[in-house]
Amino acid sequence: MTNENVDVAVIGSGPAGLAAAVSAKENGANYVVIIDRNSWKGGILPQCIHDGFGLEETGNSMTGPEYIQMYIDDAKKHNIDFLTETMVINIDKNKTITAVNKNGIYKINAESIILSMGCREKTRWNIMVPGDRPSGIYTAGVAQAFINLYNIIPGKNIVILGSGDVGLIMARRLKLEGLNVLGVLEILPHASGLPRNVVQCLDDYEIPLYLNHTVTHIDGRERLESVTIAQIDNKKNIVKGSEKKIKCDTLLLSFGLIPENELSKDAGIKIDNITGGPVVDQTYETNIPGIYACGNCLQVYDTVDVLSKSAKLVGKNAVVKLIKNKKSIFVKPGKNIRYVIPQIINKKGLINFTMRVNKPAQNVTLKIKADEKEIYKKKQRWVNPANMIELTLEITHEILKKGKTLVVNLHE
Amino acid sequence: MKNFHVAIIGGGVIGSAIAWELSKYKLDVVVFEKGLDVCSGTSKANSGVIHSGINSTPGTLKARFCVEGNKMFTDLAEKLGFSLKWTGKYVIAKNPLESQEIDRLIKVGKKNNVLGLEIHTGAVVKKRESNLSCFEALWVPTAGVILPYEFTIVLAENAVKNNVNFLLETKVTNIKKYEKGFKIETNKGVFSSNILINSGGLSCREIVSMVEKPDFKVYPCRGEYLVLDKNYSNLINSMIYPVPPAKLGVLGVHITPTIEGNILIGPSAEFIDDPDDKKTTLHMMKTLLKEAKEIIPSIPENAIISAYSGIRCKLLSPQQSGIADYRIEESKRTPGLINLLGIESPGLTSAPAIAKEVTKLISKFYNLEFKKDFKIIKKQPRFSNLKENQQFNLIKKDEKYGRIICRCEQITEAEVIKALSNLLHARSISSVQYRCRAGMGRCQGGFCTQHLLRIMQEKFGMKIDEIKMKSPDSYLFTGYNRELKK
Ligand SMILES: Cc1cc2nc3c(=O)[nH]c(=O)nc-3n(C[C@H](O)[C@H](O)[C@H](O)COP(=O)(O)OP(=O)(O)OC[C@H]3O[C@@H](n4cnc5c(N)ncnc54)[C@H](O)[C@@H]3O)c2cc1C
Ligand SMILES: Cc1cc2nc3c(=O)[nH]c(=O)nc-3n(C[C@H](O)[C@H](O)[C@H](O)COP(=O)(O)OP(=O)(O)OC[C@H]3O[C@@H](n4cnc5c(N)ncnc54)[C@H](O)[C@@H]3O)c2cc1C
């Protein structure tokens, strides 16, 4: 058994973990360790070989591997320690991490822990697609790993169900490899991925997007043989007569991502039912003092640039231990708002809010009320659930002292 | 051509239990299984319940083998190392009318010598099962759960250890009776045996018809299930059953805690034409969830990690009540042919007792003599269930125990290698899943599949297009994307 004491332990070496670790180091932490179960550093990014990363952050558009190399180099420069091929199996309330690798079992006692475990994809059963259970059904991100990291082709005639970003990116990727991408189906009346990905990954490659469509049946006792697709009306019922069979050997699923928080739950960290990530205050600290969360295990971000930016803040906070103000107020999603982060504020100052709306809309007004008083108002030409809204707002001592809740509303 | 004393068709729980029982004696035994692995049929897709015997009509073979089998499990689990948990079960009455049904079950249970039956008031039930509201319930302490595939595999591998031949991917296509025995034609060649055991499950009629005209029919009846995430394991402590529906000879949609901490909801009951049609349907998935919520309202809707179905082998149609007894007998027209027909629930529970019965039938042909060198391989506990110092010692012995490659179930590389080195040489993805559970958790293989592929290729020399999910044509990949430069 190996025992170690560290200032900051970071779980996950994806962009969030790396950015947080570097920032913790820059802000004065002595001993920072990053633990990752993969043999490589960088989390999901080495498999994201498309470009577009880093544009907001650096002005250059990079591929995922290029972007993450920047952070890996930074981490090395700062003498951050890595434990790879190491699985964290437990975190306890006293901030002791239990991890396993081929050298044995580690007990790591940390002053602060940063959770950056990323996310996983929803599977066929998260949305209950009925039918046979053949091979040839993959989540889009798993197929991405096979083709980009392992040089393996899952199949030749492909249907993609769900229009999440990873699915859109994979549609283009498979097409570029000369495979037959038959179309992308989306049950909602709008794509769930970013509008720019719909244009760049589907439209530019003439891959059809079928909105209001879903797969109603999967056929194939051994390998996938066909899927039955159908149009869906606004009550989510199948439009009669619209069902048709499409022959294919592969079905990719892109239903979206679920923050990976099994470790957090076991440790007793409170999870927000909507985001799937921990409930955090404005420093991104969870209900267990000294444990922070960032990256896609906190909420699913639109772009890695924004994710890294906030992860840096978290790295800083984990070092500069803020003295907690006793009084705290709760932030609540109101009309047409799905969620808001942070969910709790307990210190005055400039607070960075991130949130998502429930459905696409145009010419709307975003308003924030502290109890009955309006403290923020801004017109938005358009909003979309796929596009996270970010804003910074001064939360004064007065608001903190008087208020109980802060509610964010979107008015038509 | 080698002649076997006994040939068994079907490597389900019944065929495997018989094979293991016979492997104790000096006999040459062969098992033909058309799947890539044993337990490819009904035996892997059921509730995994060790039934007590309160549901089977007194005096039937079902009642007898169920009660006998039930009593054998504690000892078997201890010896062979498979998991078994006596969770007990509640059959709940929602109102006084349903209580009459409970009185009937108690009478049946008492006649079948089921011990420990008690009636609990709604208040007592609430204390033990806080999420459950009912008028009263029957408490059945002698009901338990196992992992049906683990049990079948352990039996089959132990049989192999004692020199039974298991031929996988070997489908029996025709049988010829000659005076001394049987010529058995398969896709892998012709074999011969003196005694032939038909434990082909749903194919039992097809197999009989290769030898003689069957005097029965099979009515397949599909049962669908939902599997819930382990996070909800504390919803229930024991199995929760409704009072059985009045028809079809099934037990109704029940809620079963599994050994692994998942919860099963099901099964439905639907007569179908095609015995291989193991699909799941949206209609049934919704119905199952609805019926489960009528029993436990707090069952979450968004916690499903998998769904599957299994097919009951019924000998009577729904119009004929659907309830028939097992037929376990030597054919009157074809001496030496031992048929196991209509082995539906509680077939899993009955398997060890049925195997003893079949051995008795065989003892009429041979003077059975025990092997002196009979061996038992006991399944070792999983790494994640060990104490920290035991885990540490394992890693020191083999560093591959320190590489956890299944994130949801925390299965190590060493365990995957062990699973792939099985005595049956079964090497599909599901062979690994059923032996060590990698890939059976909430992400359904999203993380570990890449590691399984690496191990299969590097350690076992398998080619990427030879890797199958579960059956001969269930290939996973069409090949490499680009040719690698030398
Ligand atoms: C399969 C998949 C495909 C994706 N494809 C794209 C894409 O094409 N483009 C895009 O922009 N975004 C994609 N994403 C979104 C992706 O999550 C983000 O781009 C980004 O990588 C998130 O950064 P992160 O640091 O939060 O998480 P990650 O990059 O996922 O990093 C988390 C790290 O934590 C490690 N970890 C988790 N739990 C443990 C533990 N218990 N012990 C040790 N280590 C642990 C993981 O191994 C991983 O390395 C994808 C996501 C998934 C799941
Ligand atoms: C929905 C459902 C729930 C159930 N729940 C329970 C329960 O909780 N408890 C309980 O005790 N019982 C339960 N049962 C019953 C139990 O599952 C069965 O009785 C048992 O699995 C039957 O085993 P078997 O070996 O006869 O059949 P199978 O497992 O189907 O085995 C037959 C094997 O024969 C092979 N085969 C067929 N034809 C050929 C051929 N020509 N050549 C070579 N191989 C061939 C098949 O591939 C198959 O592997 C349930 C059943 C169902 C359907």
mmCIF file of N, CA, C and O in Angstrom, chain A residues 1 37-38 85 87 89 98 100-105 107 120 123 125 128 130-135 138 142 146 150-155 177 217 221-223 260 262 265, chain B residues 231 274 276 279-280 282 285 304-307 388 392 395-396 399 402-403 407 410 442 446-447 450 453 464 469-482:
data_model
loop_
_atom_site.group_PDB
_atom_site.id
_atom_site.type_symbol
_atom_site.label_atom_id
_atom_site.label_comp_id
_atom_site.label_asym_id
_atom_site.label_seq_id
_atom_site.Cartn_x
_atom_site.Cartn_y
_atom_site.Cartn_z
ATOM 1 N N MET A 1 0.841 -1.194 0.000
ATOM 2 C CA MET A 1 0.000 0.000 0.000
ATOM 3 C C MET A 1 0.889 1.260 0.000
ATOM 4 O O MET A 1 1.789 1.367 0.805
ATOM 5 N N ARG A 37 -7.240 6.761 -15.597
ATOM 6 C CA ARG A 37 -7.289 5.313 -15.838
ATOM 7 C C ARG A 37 -6.762 4.946 -17.220
ATOM 8 O O ARG A 37 -6.428 3.797 -17.468
ATOM 9 N N ASN A 38 -6.712 5.896 -18.121
ATOM 10 C CA ASN A 38 -6.203 5.575 -19.460
ATOM 11 C C ASN A 38 -4.687 5.477 -19.454
ATOM 12 O O ASN A 38 -4.022 5.968 -18.549
ATOM 13 N N GLU A 85 -2.920 4.790 -16.199
ATOM 14 C CA GLU A 85 -3.380 3.399 -16.014
ATOM 15 C C GLU A 85 -3.740 3.152 -14.552
ATOM 16 O O GLU A 85 -3.468 2.094 -14.005
ATOM 17 N N MET A 87 -6.829 3.542 -11.748
ATOM 18 C CA MET A 87 -8.267 3.755 -11.559
ATOM 19 C C MET A 87 -8.538 4.216 -10.133
ATOM 20 O O MET A 87 -8.113 3.565 -9.181
ATOM 21 N N ILE A 89 -10.888 4.265 -7.245
ATOM 22 C CA ILE A 89 -12.072 3.454 -6.936
ATOM 23 C C ILE A 89 -12.878 4.018 -5.773
ATOM 24 O O ILE A 89 -13.991 3.608 -5.531
ATOM 25 N N THR A 98 -8.637 6.406 -2.914
ATOM 26 C CA THR A 98 -8.070 5.071 -3.091
ATOM 27 C C THR A 98 -7.973 4.807 -4.581
ATOM 28 O O THR A 98 -8.959 4.972 -5.306
ATOM 29 N N VAL A 100 -6.003 2.268 -7.800
ATOM 30 C CA VAL A 100 -5.355 0.979 -8.063
ATOM 31 C C VAL A 100 -4.598 1.054 -9.383
ATOM 32 O O VAL A 100 -5.137 1.536 -10.381
ATOM 33 N N ASN A 101 -3.357 0.606 -9.376
ATOM 34 C CA ASN A 101 -2.672 0.346 -10.643
ATOM 35 C C ASN A 101 -1.778 -0.867 -10.481
ATOM 36 O O ASN A 101 -1.820 -1.546 -9.451
ATOM 37 N N LYS A 102 -0.953 -1.139 -11.500
ATOM 38 C CA LYS A 102 -0.248 -2.415 -11.455
ATOM 39 C C LYS A 102 0.838 -2.459 -10.383
ATOM 40 O O LYS A 102 1.373 -3.523 -10.085
ATOM 41 N N ASN A 103 1.147 -1.305 -9.790
ATOM 42 C CA ASN A 103 2.114 -1.337 -8.683
ATOM 43 C C ASN A 103 1.447 -1.616 -7.340
ATOM 44 O O ASN A 103 2.118 -1.807 -6.335
ATOM 45 N N GLY A 104 0.140 -1.534 -7.309
ATOM 46 C CA GLY A 104 -0.545 -1.813 -6.052
ATOM 47 C C GLY A 104 -1.672 -0.848 -5.781
ATOM 48 O O GLY A 104 -2.301 -0.326 -6.701
ATOM 49 N N ILE A 105 -1.921 -0.626 -4.477
ATOM 50 C CA ILE A 105 -3.045 0.226 -4.091
ATOM 51 C C ILE A 105 -2.508 1.507 -3.470
ATOM 52 O O ILE A 105 -1.617 1.467 -2.623
ATOM 53 N N LYS A 107 -3.139 5.184 -1.408
ATOM 54 C CA LYS A 107 -4.006 6.033 -0.587
ATOM 55 C C LYS A 107 -3.445 7.441 -0.701
ATOM 56 O O LYS A 107 -2.317 7.698 -0.259
ATOM 57 N N ARG A 120 -19.891 10.129 -19.965
ATOM 58 C CA ARG A 120 -20.033 8.964 -20.832
ATOM 59 C C ARG A 120 -21.270 9.172 -21.695
ATOM 60 O O ARG A 120 -22.063 10.078 -21.454
ATOM 61 N N THR A 123 -26.787 5.217 -23.730
ATOM 62 C CA THR A 123 -26.825 4.015 -24.563
ATOM 63 C C THR A 123 -28.226 3.802 -25.125
ATOM 64 O O THR A 123 -29.159 4.548 -24.818
ATOM 65 N N TRP A 125 -30.410 1.857 -24.262
ATOM 66 C CA TRP A 125 -31.465 1.612 -23.275
ATOM 67 C C TRP A 125 -31.841 2.862 -22.520
ATOM 68 O O TRP A 125 -32.896 2.913 -21.906
ATOM 69 N N MET A 128 -34.561 3.512 -24.642
ATOM 70 C CA MET A 128 -35.402 2.338 -24.918
ATOM 71 C C MET A 128 -35.721 2.132 -26.396
ATOM 72 O O MET A 128 -36.881 2.178 -26.800
ATOM 73 N N PRO A 130 -36.476 -0.318 -29.106
ATOM 74 C CA PRO A 130 -36.861 -1.735 -29.069
ATOM 75 C C PRO A 130 -36.336 -2.537 -30.251
ATOM 76 O O PRO A 130 -35.793 -1.973 -31.196
ATOM 77 N N GLY A 131 -36.513 -3.841 -30.181
ATOM 78 C CA GLY A 131 -36.159 -4.726 -31.283
ATOM 79 C C GLY A 131 -35.194 -5.808 -30.876
ATOM 80 O O GLY A 131 -35.095 -6.153 -29.705
ATOM 81 N N ASP A 132 -34.472 -6.345 -31.876
ATOM 82 C CA ASP A 132 -33.481 -7.379 -31.595
ATOM 83 C C ASP A 132 -32.261 -6.750 -30.932
ATOM 84 O O ASP A 132 -32.163 -5.536 -30.822
ATOM 85 N N ARG A 133 -31.331 -7.627 -30.511
ATOM 86 C CA ARG A 133 -30.111 -7.131 -29.865
ATOM 87 C C ARG A 133 -28.876 -7.610 -30.629
ATOM 88 O O ARG A 133 -28.061 -8.352 -30.089
ATOM 89 N N PRO A 134 -28.729 -7.201 -31.879
ATOM 90 C CA PRO A 134 -27.606 -7.694 -32.674
ATOM 91 C C PRO A 134 -26.321 -6.917 -32.406
ATOM 92 O O PRO A 134 -26.343 -5.907 -31.706
ATOM 93 N N SER A 135 -25.212 -7.378 -33.001
ATOM 94 C CA SER A 135 -24.006 -6.559 -32.985
ATOM 95 C C SER A 135 -24.153 -5.501 -34.065
ATOM 96 O O SER A 135 -25.031 -5.598 -34.918
ATOM 97 N N TYR A 138 -23.433 0.882 -31.967
ATOM 98 C CA TYR A 138 -22.402 1.520 -31.149
ATOM 99 C C TYR A 138 -22.843 2.924 -30.789
ATOM 100 O O TYR A 138 -23.552 3.563 -31.557
ATOM 101 N N VAL A 142 -17.920 5.854 -29.090
ATOM 102 C CA VAL A 142 -17.176 4.594 -29.077
ATOM 103 C C VAL A 142 -16.689 4.290 -30.500
ATOM 104 O O VAL A 142 -15.532 3.918 -30.718
ATOM 105 N N PHE A 146 -12.871 3.785 -31.978
ATOM 106 C CA PHE A 146 -12.432 2.654 -32.795
ATOM 107 C C PHE A 146 -11.732 3.138 -34.059
ATOM 108 O O PHE A 146 -10.642 2.697 -34.382
ATOM 109 N N TYR A 150 -7.943 3.291 -32.995
ATOM 110 C CA TYR A 150 -7.583 1.890 -33.209
ATOM 111 C C TYR A 150 -7.638 1.453 -34.674
ATOM 112 O O TYR A 150 -7.452 0.282 -34.969
ATOM 113 N N ASN A 151 -7.968 2.385 -35.567
ATOM 114 C CA ASN A 151 -7.933 2.061 -36.991
ATOM 115 C C ASN A 151 -8.940 0.961 -37.375
ATOM 116 O O ASN A 151 -8.726 0.213 -38.303
ATOM 117 N N ILE A 152 -10.040 0.875 -36.631
ATOM 118 C CA ILE A 152 -11.006 -0.196 -36.889
ATOM 119 C C ILE A 152 -12.295 0.393 -37.470
ATOM 120 O O ILE A 152 -12.785 1.414 -36.998
ATOM 121 N N ILE A 153 -12.835 -0.287 -38.482
ATOM 122 C CA ILE A 153 -14.096 0.143 -39.106
ATOM 123 C C ILE A 153 -15.244 -0.688 -38.535
ATOM 124 O O ILE A 153 -15.217 -1.914 -38.605
ATOM 125 N N PRO A 154 -16.244 -0.030 -37.952
ATOM 126 C CA PRO A 154 -17.345 -0.812 -37.375
ATOM 127 C C PRO A 154 -18.264 -1.440 -38.409
ATOM 128 O O PRO A 154 -18.822 -2.503 -38.175
ATOM 129 N N GLY A 155 -18.468 -0.796 -39.557
ATOM 130 C CA GLY A 155 -19.377 -1.349 -40.554
ATOM 131 C C GLY A 155 -19.399 -0.467 -41.781
ATOM 132 O O GLY A 155 -18.679 0.530 -41.846
ATOM 133 N N GLU A 177 -14.190 8.631 -44.843
ATOM 134 C CA GLU A 177 -13.496 7.349 -45.024
ATOM 135 C C GLU A 177 -14.150 6.506 -46.112
ATOM 136 O O GLU A 177 -13.843 5.333 -46.257
ATOM 137 N N HIS A 217 -37.742 0.257 -34.686
ATOM 138 C CA HIS A 217 -37.437 -1.164 -34.512
ATOM 139 C C HIS A 217 -36.063 -1.497 -35.060
ATOM 140 O O HIS A 217 -35.647 -0.949 -36.073
ATOM 141 N N ARG A 221 -30.842 -10.803 -35.947
ATOM 142 C CA ARG A 221 -30.675 -11.687 -34.786
ATOM 143 C C ARG A 221 -29.212 -11.750 -34.381
ATOM 144 O O ARG A 221 -28.889 -11.967 -33.229
ATOM 145 N N GLU A 222 -28.301 -11.611 -35.368
ATOM 146 C CA GLU A 222 -26.876 -11.721 -35.056
ATOM 147 C C GLU A 222 -26.189 -10.377 -35.305
ATOM 148 O O GLU A 222 -25.848 -9.688 -34.372
ATOM 149 N N ARG A 223 -26.031 -10.000 -36.593
ATOM 150 C CA ARG A 223 -25.527 -8.669 -36.920
ATOM 151 C C ARG A 223 -26.707 -7.824 -37.372
ATOM 152 O O ARG A 223 -27.680 -8.344 -37.936
ATOM 153 N N GLU A 260 -20.013 11.837 -15.523
ATOM 154 C CA GLU A 260 -19.578 10.610 -14.856
ATOM 155 C C GLU A 260 -19.363 10.920 -13.379
ATOM 156 O O GLU A 260 -18.393 11.576 -13.023
ATOM 157 N N GLU A 262 -20.148 8.570 -10.540
ATOM 158 C CA GLU A 262 -20.350 7.460 -9.608
ATOM 159 C C GLU A 262 -19.463 7.635 -8.374
ATOM 160 O O GLU A 262 -19.891 7.426 -7.256
ATOM 161 N N LYS A 265 -20.986 10.378 -6.178
ATOM 162 C CA LYS A 265 -22.166 9.916 -5.436
ATOM 163 C C LYS A 265 -21.751 9.065 -4.242
ATOM 164 O O LYS A 265 -22.254 9.244 -3.131
ATOM 165 N N ASN B 231 -27.456 1.791 -9.081
ATOM 166 C CA ASN B 231 -27.660 2.900 -8.151
ATOM 167 C C ASN B 231 -28.970 2.770 -7.389
ATOM 168 O O ASN B 231 -29.160 3.394 -6.359
ATOM 169 N N ASP B 274 -42.403 -17.714 -33.519
ATOM 170 C CA ASP B 274 -41.022 -18.046 -33.833
ATOM 171 C C ASP B 274 -40.216 -18.163 -32.538
ATOM 172 O O ASP B 274 -40.024 -17.180 -31.840
ATOM 173 N N ASP B 276 -37.226 -18.294 -31.987
ATOM 174 C CA ASP B 276 -35.961 -17.549 -31.937
ATOM 175 C C ASP B 276 -36.178 -16.046 -31.848
ATOM 176 O O ASP B 276 -35.227 -15.275 -31.890
ATOM 177 N N LYS B 279 -36.886 -10.575 -29.448
ATOM 178 C CA LYS B 279 -36.804 -9.118 -29.458
ATOM 179 C C LYS B 279 -37.449 -8.525 -28.213
ATOM 180 O O LYS B 279 -38.121 -9.220 -27.443
ATOM 181 N N THR B 280 -37.223 -7.225 -28.040
ATOM 182 C CA THR B 280 -37.958 -6.492 -27.017
ATOM 183 C C THR B 280 -38.825 -5.470 -27.741
ATOM 184 O O THR B 280 -38.458 -5.013 -28.812
ATOM 185 N N LEU B 282 -41.442 -1.951 -27.635
ATOM 186 C CA LEU B 282 -41.690 -0.717 -26.890
ATOM 187 C C LEU B 282 -42.934 -0.878 -26.019
ATOM 188 O O LEU B 282 -42.974 -0.474 -24.859
ATOM 189 N N MET B 285 -42.030 -2.857 -22.968
ATOM 190 C CA MET B 285 -41.162 -2.098 -22.063
ATOM 191 C C MET B 285 -42.000 -1.127 -21.233
ATOM 192 O O MET B 285 -41.814 -0.977 -20.048
ATOM 193 N N ILE B 304 -32.963 2.646 -16.705
ATOM 194 C CA ILE B 304 -32.841 1.361 -17.408
ATOM 195 C C ILE B 304 -31.485 1.282 -18.103
ATOM 196 O O ILE B 304 -31.107 2.187 -18.841
ATOM 197 N N ILE B 305 -30.740 0.216 -17.823
ATOM 198 C CA ILE B 305 -29.450 0.088 -18.505
ATOM 199 C C ILE B 305 -29.470 -1.029 -19.545
ATOM 200 O O ILE B 305 -28.549 -1.141 -20.347
ATOM 201 N N SER B 306 -30.494 -1.855 -19.539
ATOM 202 C CA SER B 306 -30.557 -2.896 -20.556
ATOM 203 C C SER B 306 -31.955 -3.503 -20.574
ATOM 204 O O SER B 306 -32.742 -3.298 -19.651
ATOM 205 N N ALA B 307 -32.243 -4.236 -21.636
ATOM 206 C CA ALA B 307 -33.509 -4.955 -21.745
ATOM 207 C C ALA B 307 -33.231 -6.236 -22.513
ATOM 208 O O ALA B 307 -32.329 -6.272 -23.343
ATOM 209 N N GLU B 388 -8.994 -5.170 0.895
ATOM 210 C CA GLU B 388 -7.872 -4.444 0.309
ATOM 211 C C GLU B 388 -6.552 -5.228 0.364
ATOM 212 O O GLU B 388 -5.785 -5.232 -0.589
ATOM 213 N N PHE B 392 -4.279 -6.365 -2.746
ATOM 214 C CA PHE B 392 -2.867 -5.999 -2.815
ATOM 215 C C PHE B 392 -2.003 -7.231 -3.118
ATOM 216 O O PHE B 392 -1.131 -7.201 -3.981
ATOM 217 N N ILE B 395 -2.276 -8.286 -6.728
ATOM 218 C CA ILE B 395 -1.519 -7.414 -7.645
ATOM 219 C C ILE B 395 -0.030 -7.747 -7.574
ATOM 220 O O ILE B 395 0.672 -7.753 -8.583
ATOM 221 N N LYS B 396 0.446 -8.055 -6.387
ATOM 222 C CA LYS B 396 1.870 -8.407 -6.235
ATOM 223 C C LYS B 396 2.184 -9.702 -6.984
ATOM 224 O O LYS B 396 3.271 -9.876 -7.515
ATOM 225 N N GLU B 399 0.576 -8.387 -11.865
ATOM 226 C CA GLU B 399 0.279 -6.951 -11.934
ATOM 227 C C GLU B 399 -0.962 -6.658 -12.760
ATOM 228 O O GLU B 399 -1.539 -5.574 -12.662
ATOM 229 N N GLY B 402 -3.899 -5.180 -11.245
ATOM 230 C CA GLY B 402 -3.897 -3.747 -10.925
ATOM 231 C C GLY B 402 -4.426 -2.894 -12.056
ATOM 232 O O GLY B 402 -4.486 -1.673 -11.954
ATOM 233 N N ARG B 403 -4.808 -3.537 -13.143
ATOM 234 C CA ARG B 403 -5.307 -2.775 -14.294
ATOM 235 C C ARG B 403 -6.804 -3.002 -14.396
ATOM 236 O O ARG B 403 -7.256 -4.032 -14.923
ATOM 237 N N ARG B 407 -14.944 0.078 -16.204
ATOM 238 C CA ARG B 407 -15.106 1.157 -15.231
ATOM 239 C C ARG B 407 -16.356 0.987 -14.375
ATOM 240 O O ARG B 407 -16.371 1.386 -13.224
ATOM 241 N N GLN B 410 -15.716 -2.538 -12.357
ATOM 242 C CA GLN B 410 -14.371 -2.647 -11.790
ATOM 243 C C GLN B 410 -13.766 -4.042 -11.947
ATOM 244 O O GLN B 410 -13.358 -4.693 -10.984
ATOM 245 N N ARG B 442 -23.491 -0.160 -16.477
ATOM 246 C CA ARG B 442 -24.343 0.896 -16.996
ATOM 247 C C ARG B 442 -23.876 1.454 -18.335
ATOM 248 O O ARG B 442 -24.677 1.917 -19.109
ATOM 249 N N GLY B 446 -19.037 0.542 -23.271
ATOM 250 C CA GLY B 446 -18.491 1.738 -23.917
ATOM 251 C C GLY B 446 -17.014 1.930 -23.628
ATOM 252 O O GLY B 446 -16.250 2.394 -24.474
ATOM 253 N N PHE B 447 -16.581 1.568 -22.442
ATOM 254 C CA PHE B 447 -15.184 1.773 -22.068
ATOM 255 C C PHE B 447 -14.339 0.516 -22.245
ATOM 256 O O PHE B 447 -13.226 0.578 -22.759
ATOM 257 N N GLN B 450 -12.721 -1.629 -25.913
ATOM 258 C CA GLN B 450 -11.397 -1.388 -26.503
ATOM 259 C C GLN B 450 -10.331 -2.254 -25.822
ATOM 260 O O GLN B 450 -9.400 -2.731 -26.471
ATOM 261 N N LEU B 453 -10.723 -5.937 -26.935
ATOM 262 C CA LEU B 453 -10.166 -6.120 -28.280
ATOM 263 C C LEU B 453 -8.647 -6.229 -28.216
ATOM 264 O O LEU B 453 -8.038 -7.083 -28.850
ATOM 265 N N ILE B 464 -9.209 -9.043 -35.943
ATOM 266 C CA ILE B 464 -10.276 -8.092 -35.619
ATOM 267 C C ILE B 464 -11.626 -8.531 -36.212
ATOM 268 O O ILE B 464 -12.674 -8.364 -35.609
ATOM 269 N N MET B 469 -19.798 -10.949 -31.173
ATOM 270 C CA MET B 469 -20.478 -10.519 -29.968
ATOM 271 C C MET B 469 -21.019 -11.717 -29.192
ATOM 272 O O MET B 469 -20.758 -11.883 -28.020
ATOM 273 N N LYS B 470 -21.818 -12.586 -29.860
ATOM 274 C CA LYS B 470 -22.464 -13.657 -29.105
ATOM 275 C C LYS B 470 -22.791 -14.894 -29.920
ATOM 276 O O LYS B 470 -23.073 -15.936 -29.367
ATOM 277 N N SER B 471 -22.805 -14.753 -31.245
ATOM 278 C CA SER B 471 -23.217 -15.889 -32.068
ATOM 279 C C SER B 471 -22.375 -15.876 -33.339
ATOM 280 O O SER B 471 -21.731 -14.878 -33.646
ATOM 281 N N PRO B 472 -22.372 -16.982 -34.102
ATOM 282 C CA PRO B 472 -21.423 -17.103 -35.214
ATOM 283 C C PRO B 472 -21.416 -15.932 -36.198
ATOM 284 O O PRO B 472 -20.370 -15.584 -36.721
ATOM 285 N N ASP B 473 -22.564 -15.317 -36.468
ATOM 286 C CA ASP B 473 -22.565 -14.223 -37.439
ATOM 287 C C ASP B 473 -22.633 -12.837 -36.814
ATOM 288 O O ASP B 473 -22.887 -11.853 -37.491
ATOM 289 N N SER B 474 -22.422 -12.756 -35.517
ATOM 290 C CA SER B 474 -22.539 -11.445 -34.872
ATOM 291 C C SER B 474 -21.174 -10.764 -34.820
ATOM 292 O O SER B 474 -20.731 -10.343 -33.766
ATOM 293 N N TYR B 475 -20.535 -10.636 -35.975
ATOM 294 C CA TYR B 475 -19.221 -9.982 -36.015
ATOM 295 C C TYR B 475 -19.341 -8.531 -35.557
ATOM 296 O O TYR B 475 -20.390 -7.910 -35.696
ATOM 297 N N LEU B 476 -18.235 -8.006 -35.007
ATOM 298 C CA LEU B 476 -18.292 -6.635 -34.494
ATOM 299 C C LEU B 476 -17.779 -5.616 -35.499
ATOM 300 O O LEU B 476 -18.242 -4.487 -35.535
ATOM 301 N N PHE B 477 -16.770 -5.999 -36.284
ATOM 302 C CA PHE B 477 -16.136 -5.022 -37.181
ATOM 303 C C PHE B 477 -15.951 -5.621 -38.561
ATOM 304 O O PHE B 477 -15.809 -6.832 -38.704
ATOM 305 N N THR B 478 -15.914 -4.714 -39.548
ATOM 306 C CA THR B 478 -15.675 -5.237 -40.895
ATOM 307 C C THR B 478 -14.183 -5.283 -41.218
ATOM 308 O O THR B 478 -13.796 -5.882 -42.201
ATOM 309 N N GLY B 479 -13.356 -4.641 -40.419
ATOM 310 C CA GLY B 479 -11.915 -4.747 -40.670
ATOM 311 C C GLY B 479 -11.183 -3.485 -40.264
ATOM 312 O O GLY B 479 -11.735 -2.639 -39.548
ATOM 313 N N TYR B 480 -9.946 -3.376 -40.726
ATOM 314 C CA TYR B 480 -9.170 -2.171 -40.435
ATOM 315 C C TYR B 480 -9.543 -1.076 -41.416
ATOM 316 O O TYR B 480 -9.957 -1.336 -42.544
ATOM 317 N N ASN B 481 -9.356 0.144 -40.979
ATOM 318 C CA ASN B 481 -9.658 1.286 -41.821
ATOM 319 C C ASN B 481 -8.592 1.440 -42.897
ATOM 320 O O ASN B 481 -8.881 1.465 -44.071
ATOM 321 N N ARG B 482 -7.365 1.528 -42.474
ATOM 322 C CA ARG B 482 -6.269 1.635 -43.436
ATOM 323 C C ARG B 482 -5.285 0.521 -43.192
ATOM 324 O O ARG B 482 -5.079 0.137 -42.048
#
